[in-house]
Short mmCIF file of C-alpha atoms in Angstrom, two decimals:
data_model
loop_
_atom_site.label_atom_id
_atom_site.label_comp_id
_atom_site.label_asym_id
_atom_site.label_seq_id
_atom_site.Cartn_x
_atom_site.Cartn_y
_atom_site.Cartn_z
CA GLY A 1445 12.69 50.94 160.06
CA GLU A 1446 14.72 48.01 161.48
CA ASN A 1447 14.06 44.68 160.72
CA VAL A 1448 15.05 41.38 162.56
CA GLU A 1449 15.86 37.98 161.05
CA GLN A 1450 15.58 35.00 163.64
CA HIS A 1451 16.77 31.34 162.51
CA PRO A 1452 15.53 28.58 162.44
CA SER A 1453 12.55 28.83 163.31
CA THR A 1454 11.73 25.16 165.32
CA LEU A 1455 14.36 23.89 167.07
CA SER A 1456 14.88 20.47 168.09
CA VAL A 1457 17.54 19.65 170.56
CA GLN A 1458 18.58 16.55 172.60
CA GLU A 1459 18.32 16.90 176.16
CA GLY A 1460 22.43 17.70 177.63
CA ASP A 1461 22.63 19.12 174.04
CA SER A 1462 23.84 23.06 173.39
CA ALA A 1463 21.26 24.75 171.13
CA VAL A 1464 21.39 27.76 168.69
CA ILE A 1465 20.04 30.46 167.65
CA LYS A 1466 20.53 32.59 165.04
CA CYS A 1467 19.49 36.39 164.09
CA THR A 1468 20.31 39.25 161.45
CA TYR A 1469 19.41 43.28 161.89
CA SER A 1470 19.14 45.65 159.26
CA ASP A 1471 19.75 48.88 160.83
CA SER A 1472 23.33 49.90 161.86
CA ALA A 1473 22.11 52.42 164.28
CA SER A 1474 20.72 49.23 166.51
CA ASN A 1475 22.81 49.24 169.51
CA TYR A 1476 21.16 46.93 172.14
CA PHE A 1477 20.13 43.01 171.86
CA PRO A 1478 17.69 41.26 173.91
CA TRP A 1479 16.30 38.01 174.11
CA TYR A 1480 13.22 36.97 175.60
CA LYS A 1481 11.99 33.77 176.43
CA GLN A 1482 8.15 32.90 176.25
CA GLU A 1483 6.89 29.91 178.11
CA LEU A 1484 3.37 28.67 177.10
CA GLY A 1485 0.14 31.37 177.78
CA LYS A 1486 2.80 33.90 179.00
CA GLY A 1487 4.68 36.95 178.47
CA PRO A 1488 8.19 37.41 177.25
CA GLN A 1489 10.74 37.59 179.61
CA LEU A 1490 13.93 38.80 179.09
CA ILE A 1491 16.81 36.12 179.50
CA ILE A 1492 20.11 37.83 178.40
CA ASP A 1493 20.72 41.00 176.81
CA ILE A 1494 24.06 42.81 174.87
CA ARG A 1495 25.62 46.14 173.79
CA SER A 1496 27.07 46.98 170.88
CA ASN A 1497 30.14 47.62 172.78
CA VAL A 1498 30.65 44.08 173.79
CA GLY A 1499 31.13 41.05 171.13
CA GLU A 1500 30.00 38.53 173.46
CA LYS A 1501 27.95 38.03 176.93
CA LYS A 1502 27.49 34.89 179.29
CA ASP A 1503 25.11 33.58 181.80
CA GLN A 1504 25.65 30.68 183.35
CA ARG A 1505 24.70 27.99 180.77
CA ILE A 1506 23.41 31.10 178.18
CA ALA A 1507 25.88 33.32 175.91
CA VAL A 1508 24.92 35.48 173.39
CA THR A 1509 27.38 36.74 170.46
CA LEU A 1510 27.75 40.10 168.24
CA ASN A 1511 28.85 40.45 165.14
CA LYS A 1512 28.18 44.41 164.48
CA THR A 1513 30.49 43.71 160.77
CA ALA A 1514 28.23 41.32 159.66
CA LYS A 1515 24.66 42.49 162.13
CA HIS A 1516 24.43 39.04 163.10
CA PHE A 1517 23.91 37.75 166.61
CA SER A 1518 23.56 34.40 168.22
CA LEU A 1519 21.93 32.83 171.82
CA HIS A 1520 23.76 29.48 172.62
CA ILE A 1521 22.19 27.27 175.07
CA THR A 1522 24.58 24.31 176.52
CA GLU A 1523 23.68 21.42 178.68
CA THR A 1524 19.99 22.26 177.43
CA GLN A 1525 17.28 20.58 180.07
CA PRO A 1526 13.59 20.15 179.83
CA GLU A 1527 12.18 23.76 181.08
CA ASP A 1528 14.33 25.11 178.11
CA SER A 1529 11.79 24.03 176.22
CA ALA A 1530 9.81 27.35 175.04
CA VAL A 1531 9.90 29.99 171.72
CA TYR A 1532 12.63 32.66 172.03
CA PHE A 1533 12.74 35.64 170.65
CA CYS A 1534 15.70 38.03 169.65
CA ALA A 1535 15.13 41.26 169.38
CA ALA A 1536 16.73 44.54 168.46
CA SER A 1537 16.74 48.41 169.50
CA ILE A 1538 18.03 51.51 168.67
CA ARG A 1539 17.55 54.09 170.95
CA ARG A 1540 17.13 53.92 175.17
CA ASP A 1541 14.18 54.72 175.11
CA ASP A 1542 12.78 53.41 171.70
CA LYS A 1543 10.76 50.47 170.52
CA ILE A 1544 12.26 46.64 170.30
CA ILE A 1545 11.83 45.28 167.43
CA PHE A 1546 11.29 40.87 167.81
CA GLY A 1547 12.42 38.17 165.35
CA LYS A 1548 10.11 35.77 164.98
CA GLY A 1549 10.50 33.38 167.29
CA THR A 1550 12.35 30.00 167.66
CA ARG A 1551 10.38 27.49 169.03
CA LEU A 1552 12.91 24.70 171.08
CA HIS A 1553 11.76 21.37 172.28
CA ILE A 1554 14.25 19.80 174.41
CA LEU A 1555 13.97 15.85 173.84
CA PRO A 1556 14.42 13.70 176.45
CA GLU B 1292 8.75 40.67 192.87
CA PRO B 1293 6.99 43.46 190.92
CA GLU B 1294 5.37 42.60 188.35
CA VAL B 1295 2.76 44.08 185.28
CA THR B 1296 -0.47 42.94 185.39
CA GLN B 1297 -3.43 42.82 182.61
CA THR B 1298 -6.93 42.19 182.38
CA PRO B 1299 -8.73 40.32 181.49
CA SER B 1300 -6.99 37.66 180.31
CA HIS B 1301 -9.50 36.51 177.56
CA GLN B 1302 -12.23 38.21 175.99
CA VAL B 1303 -14.67 37.55 173.48
CA THR B 1304 -16.33 40.16 171.35
CA GLN B 1305 -18.36 40.74 168.16
CA MET B 1306 -16.96 42.19 165.48
CA GLY B 1307 -17.86 46.36 165.77
CA GLN B 1308 -17.89 46.28 169.18
CA GLU B 1309 -15.51 48.54 171.47
CA VAL B 1310 -12.70 46.60 173.33
CA ILE B 1311 -10.32 48.03 176.75
CA LEU B 1312 -7.71 46.27 177.98
CA ARG B 1313 -5.93 46.84 181.31
CA CYS B 1314 -2.53 46.64 181.95
CA VAL B 1315 -1.05 48.46 185.48
CA PRO B 1316 2.75 48.89 184.44
CA ILE B 1317 5.54 48.27 187.47
CA SER B 1318 4.87 51.23 189.87
CA ASN B 1319 8.37 53.18 188.98
CA HIS B 1320 8.34 52.25 185.39
CA LEU B 1321 8.27 55.60 183.15
CA TYR B 1322 7.80 53.97 179.56
CA PHE B 1323 4.66 51.89 178.77
CA TYR B 1324 4.50 49.62 175.69
CA TRP B 1325 1.90 47.67 173.44
CA TYR B 1326 2.53 44.78 171.77
CA ARG B 1327 0.39 42.55 169.76
CA GLN B 1328 0.80 39.09 168.99
CA ILE B 1329 -1.31 36.96 166.55
CA LEU B 1330 -1.07 33.32 166.95
CA GLY B 1331 1.91 31.19 166.48
CA GLN B 1332 3.71 34.69 164.90
CA LYS B 1333 6.10 37.46 166.17
CA VAL B 1334 5.69 39.93 168.96
CA GLU B 1335 4.40 43.18 167.04
CA PHE B 1336 5.55 46.68 168.60
CA LEU B 1337 1.66 49.29 168.82
CA VAL B 1338 2.93 51.91 170.49
CA SER B 1339 4.83 53.32 173.25
CA PHE B 1340 4.14 56.11 175.70
CA TYR B 1341 6.34 58.36 177.49
CA ASN B 1342 5.34 61.34 179.91
CA ASN B 1343 1.64 61.24 179.14
CA GLU B 1344 1.54 61.24 175.40
CA ILE B 1345 2.09 59.03 172.46
CA SER B 1346 6.26 58.34 171.75
CA GLU B 1347 6.11 56.35 168.89
CA LYS B 1348 3.37 54.05 167.22
CA SER B 1349 3.35 51.51 164.91
CA GLU B 1350 0.89 50.92 161.09
CA ILE B 1351 -0.82 48.90 163.01
CA PHE B 1352 -2.10 51.57 165.27
CA ASP B 1353 -4.28 53.48 162.73
CA ASP B 1354 -7.56 55.54 164.51
CA GLN B 1355 -9.18 52.26 165.96
CA PHE B 1356 -6.42 52.38 168.50
CA SER B 1357 -6.05 54.63 171.58
CA VAL B 1358 -3.96 54.85 174.55
CA GLU B 1359 -4.88 56.28 177.70
CA ARG B 1360 -2.84 56.71 181.31
CA PRO B 1361 -6.44 57.84 183.43
CA ASP B 1362 -4.37 57.77 186.39
CA GLY B 1363 -1.44 56.87 188.16
CA SER B 1364 -1.35 53.23 188.03
CA ASN B 1365 -3.74 52.28 185.12
CA PHE B 1366 -2.38 52.19 181.00
CA THR B 1367 -4.94 51.64 178.68
CA LEU B 1368 -5.51 50.62 175.08
CA LYS B 1369 -8.69 50.84 173.13
CA ILE B 1370 -10.33 49.34 170.42
CA ARG B 1371 -12.56 51.54 169.39
CA SER B 1372 -14.79 48.87 166.57
CA THR B 1373 -13.29 45.87 166.27
CA LYS B 1374 -12.79 43.62 163.20
CA LEU B 1375 -11.59 40.09 162.97
CA GLU B 1376 -8.02 40.54 161.90
CA ASP B 1377 -7.61 42.39 165.71
CA SER B 1378 -7.57 38.57 167.40
CA ALA B 1379 -4.48 38.16 168.74
CA MET B 1380 -2.44 38.51 172.31
CA TYR B 1381 -1.74 41.70 173.23
CA PHE B 1382 0.98 42.70 175.76
CA CYS B 1383 1.89 45.59 177.88
CA ALA B 1384 4.83 45.96 178.61
CA SER B 1385 6.72 48.84 180.68
CA LYS B 1386 10.55 50.21 181.48
CA PRO B 1387 11.77 52.06 184.08
CA SER B 1388 14.29 55.32 183.39
CA GLY B 1389 17.78 54.09 183.29
CA ALA B 1390 17.10 50.79 182.90
CA GLY B 1391 18.95 51.20 179.65
CA ALA B 1392 18.15 50.52 176.02
CA GLY B 1393 15.24 48.13 175.12
CA GLU B 1394 14.80 45.90 178.34
CA LEU B 1395 11.41 46.01 179.05
CA PHE B 1396 9.07 44.08 181.11
CA PHE B 1397 5.86 41.83 179.79
CA GLY B 1398 2.63 41.18 181.48
CA GLU B 1399 0.98 38.16 180.56
CA GLY B 1400 -1.36 39.30 177.95
CA SER B 1401 -4.82 40.03 177.12
CA ARG B 1402 -6.34 37.70 174.87
CA LEU B 1403 -8.75 39.58 172.56
CA THR B 1404 -11.28 37.21 170.39
CA VAL B 1405 -12.97 38.76 167.59
CA LEU B 1406 -16.30 37.03 166.40
#
């Protein structure tokens, strides 16, 4: 089955700087890659996603890149703010109706 | 904004007891899921449910687990005889038809503590 690896497990970034989180996936049939943000005591919430027919997608301060050949995808957060502090999960999904498989998560700390 | 709601938010139970976790998915959604997250670890898939039957389940979802959609709104996860290692946060999620692969809407979770 699909396996998603995520790095780093913890990331501390000065407020205003950029943060990058990287993931790899194992199943070349995966075609959908969402990123979820989990704040303390809450469920994961989708922040951005990318499909396999696209190499990059941007939404304000957040961007995601996908390299299908290398089976890598990354989340980039620019101009980080205190409210960006959370746990971020990458995930992969093969089929429209299939489950999504999560990475282990990255705890992002934005330092004042 | 519509949201997935889960009850209870926290349940403490003795090992060997039965537990039922309840979820009300978003009303026009057709696909339902349960995930669990052991403290500090990743979110793990348990089961997916569509058209009143299980569409897929993981190795974690053994005979002690069952799911049910008893009416048009609730989606429940039952653990028949809880074990210590069942202690975790359980998340319900739902997805509408046609929303595209993988976009799941999660509830805030039910924390289960097994003593």
